[in-house]
């Protein structure tokens, strides 16, 4: 399953130094001069050497790694905390432990943590990629035969498995619902426009607008960070438009919560003065005031499905790429005004 990898002896021969010198470099010892250290590190990069800290112990015990790496792009979003819980439910019962790391949308941080996880001999990786990631970032793992499952965000061209929600269908249903409530100016708020998820959800929004017989207006698409602060920013831009929207579908629930905050800061009440729909259905959605209407994607379910797919590949001894698209459903609560009389006006 795993290709032969460069050894310390290979590095020593290529660099023209002793095996003990290579070992000292790996340990970060101050006994090695900087010139030699730089030379050894350059050879390790050239040969694709990965330092496996647990290799000796694993060889002595005759065992295999029972570690699953889990890397997410934004752990401050409760969606990813729920996803990690779903992963843990599956891997723990199978006798594995997960190493969880957050990249905060930094591609450099992602590369660092993935490299560190490889050093610790992970059996597989579940990752929601940072926004600047591309297929090439995971080629070394694929080449080494390490199973990789991408969740939430797809990576076009990567020969890895993926578990994503039906983003387009979810947005179509959200827009349809708001149109049926009588809204004509429906905004799309939040999200980074350089991610596959944004593209899919925006495409669903456009399809929903067209299906409802409404006109698509580019000025009603306002991108922002997919966070609560991003939601505040996006609604601030939306409500100062000359022809204001009366409702919004939001990139995710975090943005929707921020939109509600921004409305209240302007003495407008979500669900009464302006309709708000989120996407994800995180735990806080039902407890929010007003309770958030949202597209439910079941983050724990995505985590469980991703873990099941990864374990299947680990147990099979081969990493054949599979694609899973999970179903979504609209959950109607108070924030869209369906249970109240929404004031559909343009002069907010």
Coordinates of C-alpha atoms in Angstrom, one line a residue:
X1 CA 0.0 0.0 0.0
X2 CA 2.9 2.4 0.8
X3 CA 5.8 3.0 -1.5
X4 CA 9.4 2.5 -0.3
X5 CA 10.5 5.7 1.4
X6 CA 14.0 7.3 1.8
X7 CA 15.9 6.3 4.9
X8 CA 18.3 8.1 7.2
X9 CA 21.1 6.1 5.5
X10 CA 19.9 7.3 2.1
X11 CA 20.0 10.9 3.3
X12 CA 23.5 10.5 4.8
X13 CA 24.9 9.0 1.6
X14 CA 23.4 11.7 -0.6
X15 CA 24.5 14.6 1.7
X16 CA 28.0 13.1 2.3
X17 CA 27.6 13.0 6.1
X18 CA 27.3 10.4 8.7
X19 CA 24.0 8.7 9.8
X20 CA 24.5 10.2 13.3
X21 CA 24.7 13.7 11.8
X22 CA 21.4 13.2 10.0
X23 CA 19.9 12.0 13.3
X24 CA 21.2 15.2 15.0
X25 CA 19.6 17.3 12.3
X26 CA 16.3 15.5 12.8
X27 CA 16.4 16.1 16.5
X28 CA 17.2 19.8 16.0
X29 CA 20.5 19.5 17.8
X30 CA 22.7 22.6 18.2
X31 CA 25.8 20.4 17.6
X32 CA 25.3 20.6 13.9
X33 CA 26.6 23.7 12.1
X34 CA 24.1 25.7 9.9
X35 CA 25.8 24.8 6.6
X36 CA 25.6 21.1 7.2
X37 CA 22.0 21.4 8.6
X38 CA 20.9 23.3 5.4
X39 CA 22.6 20.7 3.2
X40 CA 20.9 17.8 5.0
X41 CA 17.5 19.5 4.9
X42 CA 17.8 20.2 1.2
X43 CA 18.6 16.5 0.5
X44 CA 15.6 15.4 2.6
X45 CA 13.3 17.7 0.6
X46 CA 14.8 16.4 -2.6
X47 CA 14.3 12.8 -1.7
X48 CA 10.8 13.4 -0.2
X49 CA 11.9 12.1 3.3
X50 CA 9.3 12.1 6.0
X51 CA 10.4 11.8 9.6
X52 CA 8.2 9.2 11.3
X53 CA 8.6 9.8 15.0
X54 CA 6.6 6.7 15.9
X55 CA 8.3 4.3 13.5
X56 CA 10.7 2.7 16.0
X57 CA 8.0 2.0 18.6
X58 CA 5.7 0.6 15.9
X59 CA 8.4 -1.7 14.6
X60 CA 9.2 -3.0 18.1
X61 CA 5.6 -3.6 18.9
X62 CA 4.8 -5.1 15.5
X63 CA 1.8 -2.9 15.4
X64 CA 0.2 -0.5 12.9
X65 CA -0.7 3.2 13.5
X66 CA -4.1 3.7 15.0
X67 CA -4.1 7.5 14.4
X68 CA -6.5 9.4 12.1
X69 CA -5.6 13.0 11.2
X70 CA -8.5 15.5 11.1
X71 CA -7.8 18.9 9.7
X72 CA -10.4 21.6 9.4
X73 CA -10.3 25.2 8.1
X74 CA -12.3 27.0 10.9
X75 CA -12.8 25.4 14.3
X76 CA -14.4 28.6 15.6
X77 CA -17.4 27.6 13.5
X78 CA -19.4 25.2 15.5
X79 CA -20.2 23.2 12.3
X80 CA -16.7 21.8 12.4
X81 CA -16.8 21.0 16.0
X82 CA -20.0 18.9 15.3
X83 CA -18.2 17.3 12.3
X84 CA -15.3 16.3 14.5
X85 CA -17.7 14.7 17.0
X86 CA -19.1 12.7 14.2
X87 CA -15.7 11.5 13.1
X88 CA -14.8 10.6 16.7
X89 CA -17.9 8.5 17.1
X90 CA -16.8 6.2 14.3
X91 CA -13.0 6.1 14.7
X92 CA -13.1 5.6 18.5
X93 CA -15.4 2.6 18.2
X94 CA -13.0 1.2 15.6
X95 CA -10.0 1.5 18.0
X96 CA -8.5 4.6 16.4
X97 CA -7.8 8.0 17.9
X98 CA -8.1 11.3 16.0
X99 CA -5.5 14.1 15.9
X100 CA -7.5 17.3 15.3
X101 CA -6.0 20.5 14.0
X102 CA -7.3 23.9 12.8
X103 CA -5.8 25.8 9.9
X104 CA -7.7 29.1 10.2
X105 CA -7.8 29.2 6.4
X106 CA -4.0 29.3 6.2
X107 CA -2.5 27.0 3.5
X108 CA 0.9 27.2 5.2
X109 CA -0.5 26.1 8.4
X110 CA -2.3 23.3 6.6
X111 CA 0.9 22.0 5.1
X112 CA 2.6 22.2 8.5
X113 CA 0.0 20.2 10.3
X114 CA -0.3 17.6 7.6
X115 CA 3.4 17.1 7.5
X116 CA 3.5 16.8 11.3
X117 CA 0.7 14.2 11.2
X118 CA 2.6 12.2 8.6
X119 CA 5.6 12.3 11.0
X120 CA 3.5 10.7 13.6
X121 CA 2.5 7.9 11.2
X122 CA -1.2 8.6 10.6
X123 CA -3.2 5.8 9.0
X124 CA -5.4 8.3 7.1
X125 CA -6.5 11.9 6.8
X126 CA -9.9 13.7 6.9
X127 CA -9.6 17.3 5.8
X128 CA -11.7 20.3 5.1
X129 CA -9.2 22.2 3.0
X130 CA -8.0 25.8 3.5
X131 CA -9.4 28.1 0.8
X132 CA -6.1 28.3 -1.1
X133 CA -5.6 24.5 -1.2
X134 CA -5.4 22.7 -4.5
X135 CA -5.1 19.1 -5.7
X136 CA -1.3 19.2 -5.7
X137 CA -1.2 19.7 -1.9
X138 CA -2.4 16.1 -1.4
X139 CA -0.4 14.4 -4.1
X140 CA 2.4 13.3 -1.7
X141 CA -0.1 11.5 0.5
X142 CA -1.8 9.9 -2.4
X143 CA 1.6 8.8 -3.8
X144 CA 2.5 7.3 -0.4
X145 CA -0.8 5.3 -0.3
X146 CA -2.3 7.2 2.6
X147 CA -6.1 7.4 2.3
X148 CA -7.5 10.9 2.2
X149 CA -11.1 12.0 2.5
X150 CA -12.0 15.6 1.8
X151 CA -15.1 16.8 3.5
X152 CA -17.3 19.9 3.0
X153 CA -15.1 21.5 0.4
X154 CA -14.4 19.6 -2.8
X155 CA -11.0 19.6 -4.4
X156 CA -11.3 19.4 -8.2
X157 CA -8.6 17.2 -9.8
X158 CA -7.5 15.6 -6.5
X159 CA -7.5 11.8 -6.6
X160 CA -9.0 11.5 -3.2
X161 CA -12.4 10.6 -1.7
X162 CA -14.9 13.3 -0.8
X163 CA -18.0 13.8 1.3
X164 CA -20.0 17.0 0.5
X165 CA -23.5 18.1 0.9
X166 CA -25.9 18.9 -1.9
X167 CA -25.2 22.6 -1.8
X168 CA -27.1 23.6 -5.0
X169 CA -30.3 21.8 -4.0
X170 CA -30.2 23.3 -0.5
X171 CA -30.0 26.9 -1.9
X172 CA -32.7 26.2 -4.4
X173 CA -35.1 25.1 -1.7
X174 CA -34.2 28.2 0.5
X175 CA -34.8 30.7 -2.3
X176 CA -38.0 28.9 -3.3
X177 CA -39.3 29.1 0.2
X178 CA -38.6 32.9 0.5
X179 CA -40.2 33.5 -2.9
X180 CA -43.3 31.6 -1.8
X181 CA -43.5 34.0 1.2
X182 CA -43.8 36.9 -1.3
X183 CA -40.2 38.2 -1.4
X184 CA -39.0 39.7 -4.7
X185 CA -35.6 41.0 -3.6
X186 CA -33.7 38.1 -2.1
X187 CA -30.0 38.6 -1.3
X188 CA -27.2 36.0 -1.1
X189 CA -24.9 37.0 1.8
X190 CA -21.5 35.8 2.9
X191 CA -18.8 33.3 1.9
X192 CA -15.5 33.5 0.1
X193 CA -15.9 33.6 -3.7
X194 CA -12.8 31.5 -4.3
X195 CA -14.1 28.2 -2.9
X196 CA -16.1 25.4 -4.6
X197 CA -18.7 25.6 -1.9
X198 CA -19.4 29.2 -2.6
X199 CA -19.7 28.5 -6.3
X200 CA -22.1 25.6 -5.7
X201 CA -24.3 27.6 -3.3
X202 CA -24.3 30.7 -5.5
X203 CA -25.3 28.5 -8.5
X204 CA -28.2 27.1 -6.4
X205 CA -29.2 30.6 -5.5
X206 CA -29.3 31.7 -9.1
X207 CA -31.3 28.6 -10.1
X208 CA -33.8 29.3 -7.3
X209 CA -34.2 32.9 -8.4
X210 CA -34.8 31.9 -12.0
X211 CA -37.2 29.1 -11.0
X212 CA -39.2 31.6 -9.0
X213 CA -39.5 33.9 -12.0
X214 CA -37.4 36.6 -10.4
X215 CA -34.7 38.7 -11.9
X216 CA -31.1 38.0 -10.8
X217 CA -29.3 41.1 -9.6
X218 CA -25.5 41.0 -9.1
X219 CA -25.7 43.8 -6.4
X220 CA -27.7 41.4 -4.2
X221 CA -24.7 39.0 -4.0
X222 CA -22.5 40.2 -1.2
X223 CA -19.5 38.1 -0.3
X224 CA -17.7 38.3 3.1
X225 CA -15.9 36.0 5.6
X226 CA -18.1 33.0 6.3
X227 CA -18.3 34.1 10.0
X228 CA -20.6 36.0 12.3
X229 CA -18.5 39.1 11.8
X230 CA -18.8 38.6 8.1
X231 CA -22.6 38.4 8.4
X232 CA -22.7 41.8 10.2
X233 CA -20.6 43.2 7.4
X234 CA -22.7 41.8 4.6
X235 CA -26.1 42.9 5.9
X236 CA -24.6 46.4 6.5
X237 CA -23.9 46.6 2.8
X238 CA -27.2 45.1 1.7
X239 CA -29.5 47.4 3.6
X240 CA -27.9 50.6 2.2
X241 CA -28.6 49.6 -1.4
X242 CA -30.9 51.9 -3.3
X243 CA -33.3 49.0 -3.9
X244 CA -33.0 47.1 -0.7
X245 CA -33.6 43.3 -0.3
X246 CA -36.3 42.1 2.1
X247 CA -34.8 38.7 2.7
X248 CA -31.5 36.8 2.5
X249 CA -30.2 33.4 2.1
X250 CA -26.8 33.2 3.9
X251 CA -23.7 31.2 3.0
X252 CA -23.9 29.4 6.4
X253 CA -25.4 29.7 9.8
X254 CA -22.5 31.7 11.2
X255 CA -23.2 34.4 8.6
X256 CA -26.9 34.2 9.3
X257 CA -26.3 34.8 13.0
X258 CA -24.2 37.8 12.1
X259 CA -27.0 39.1 9.8
X260 CA -29.4 38.9 12.7
X261 CA -27.0 40.8 14.9
X262 CA -26.5 43.5 12.2
X263 CA -30.3 43.9 11.7
X264 CA -30.9 44.4 15.4
X265 CA -28.1 47.0 15.6
X266 CA -30.2 48.9 13.1
X267 CA -33.4 48.3 15.1
X268 CA -34.7 45.8 12.6
X269 CA -36.1 42.4 13.8
X270 CA -35.2 39.2 12.0
X271 CA -38.3 37.4 11.0
X272 CA -40.5 40.4 11.2
X273 CA -38.7 43.2 9.3
X274 CA -36.3 41.0 7.3
X275 CA -36.3 37.3 6.5
X276 CA -33.1 35.3 7.2
X277 CA -32.3 31.8 6.1
X278 CA -29.0 30.0 7.0
X279 CA -27.2 26.9 5.8
X280 CA -25.9 24.0 8.0
X281 CA -28.3 23.7 10.9
X282 CA -25.8 23.8 13.7
X283 CA -26.9 23.1 17.2
X284 CA -27.4 26.8 18.1
X285 CA -29.8 27.3 15.2
X286 CA -32.8 25.9 17.0
X287 CA -32.0 27.8 20.2
X288 CA -31.4 31.2 18.6
X289 CA -33.9 34.0 19.0
X290 CA -35.7 33.9 16.7
X291 CA -35.0 30.3 15.9
X292 CA -33.1 30.1 12.6
X293 CA -34.6 28.8 9.4
X294 CA -31.8 26.9 7.7
X295 CA -30.8 24.2 5.3
X296 CA -29.9 21.1 7.4
X297 CA -26.8 19.3 6.2
X298 CA -26.1 17.2 9.4
X299 CA -22.5 18.0 10.1
X300 CA -22.2 15.1 12.5
X301 CA -23.5 12.8 9.8
X302 CA -20.9 14.2 7.3
X303 CA -18.2 13.4 9.9
X304 CA -19.5 9.9 10.4
X305 CA -19.7 9.2 6.7
X306 CA -16.2 10.6 6.1
X307 CA -14.8 8.4 8.9
X308 CA -16.6 5.3 7.6
X309 CA -15.2 5.9 4.1
X310 CA -11.7 6.4 5.4
X311 CA -11.8 3.3 7.6
X312 CA -13.1 1.3 4.7
X313 CA -10.0 2.3 2.6
X314 CA -7.6 1.7 5.5
X315 CA -9.0 -1.8 6.1
X316 CA -9.0 -2.6 2.4
X317 CA -5.3 -1.6 2.1
X318 CA -6.0 0.7 -0.9
X319 CA -7.1 4.2 -1.3
X320 CA -9.6 4.1 -4.2
X321 CA -11.3 7.5 -4.6
X322 CA -15.1 7.7 -3.9
X323 CA -17.5 10.6 -4.0
X324 CA -20.4 10.9 -1.7
X325 CA -23.0 13.7 -1.9
X326 CA -25.3 13.9 1.2
X327 CA -28.9 15.0 1.0
X328 CA -30.1 18.2 2.6
X329 CA -33.5 19.6 3.8
X330 CA -34.9 23.0 4.6
X331 CA -35.9 23.4 8.3
X332 CA -38.4 26.2 8.7
X333 CA -38.4 28.2 11.9
X334 CA -39.1 31.8 12.9
X335 CA -36.2 33.8 11.3
X336 CA -37.7 33.6 7.8
X337 CA -41.1 35.0 9.0
X338 CA -43.0 31.9 8.0
X339 CA -44.6 31.8 11.4
X340 CA -45.1 35.6 11.6
X341 CA -46.3 38.3 9.3
X342 CA -43.2 39.5 7.5
X343 CA -43.2 43.2 6.5
X344 CA -42.2 42.9 2.8
X345 CA -41.1 46.5 2.1
X346 CA -38.3 48.1 0.2
X347 CA -37.9 51.2 2.4
X348 CA -36.3 49.6 5.5

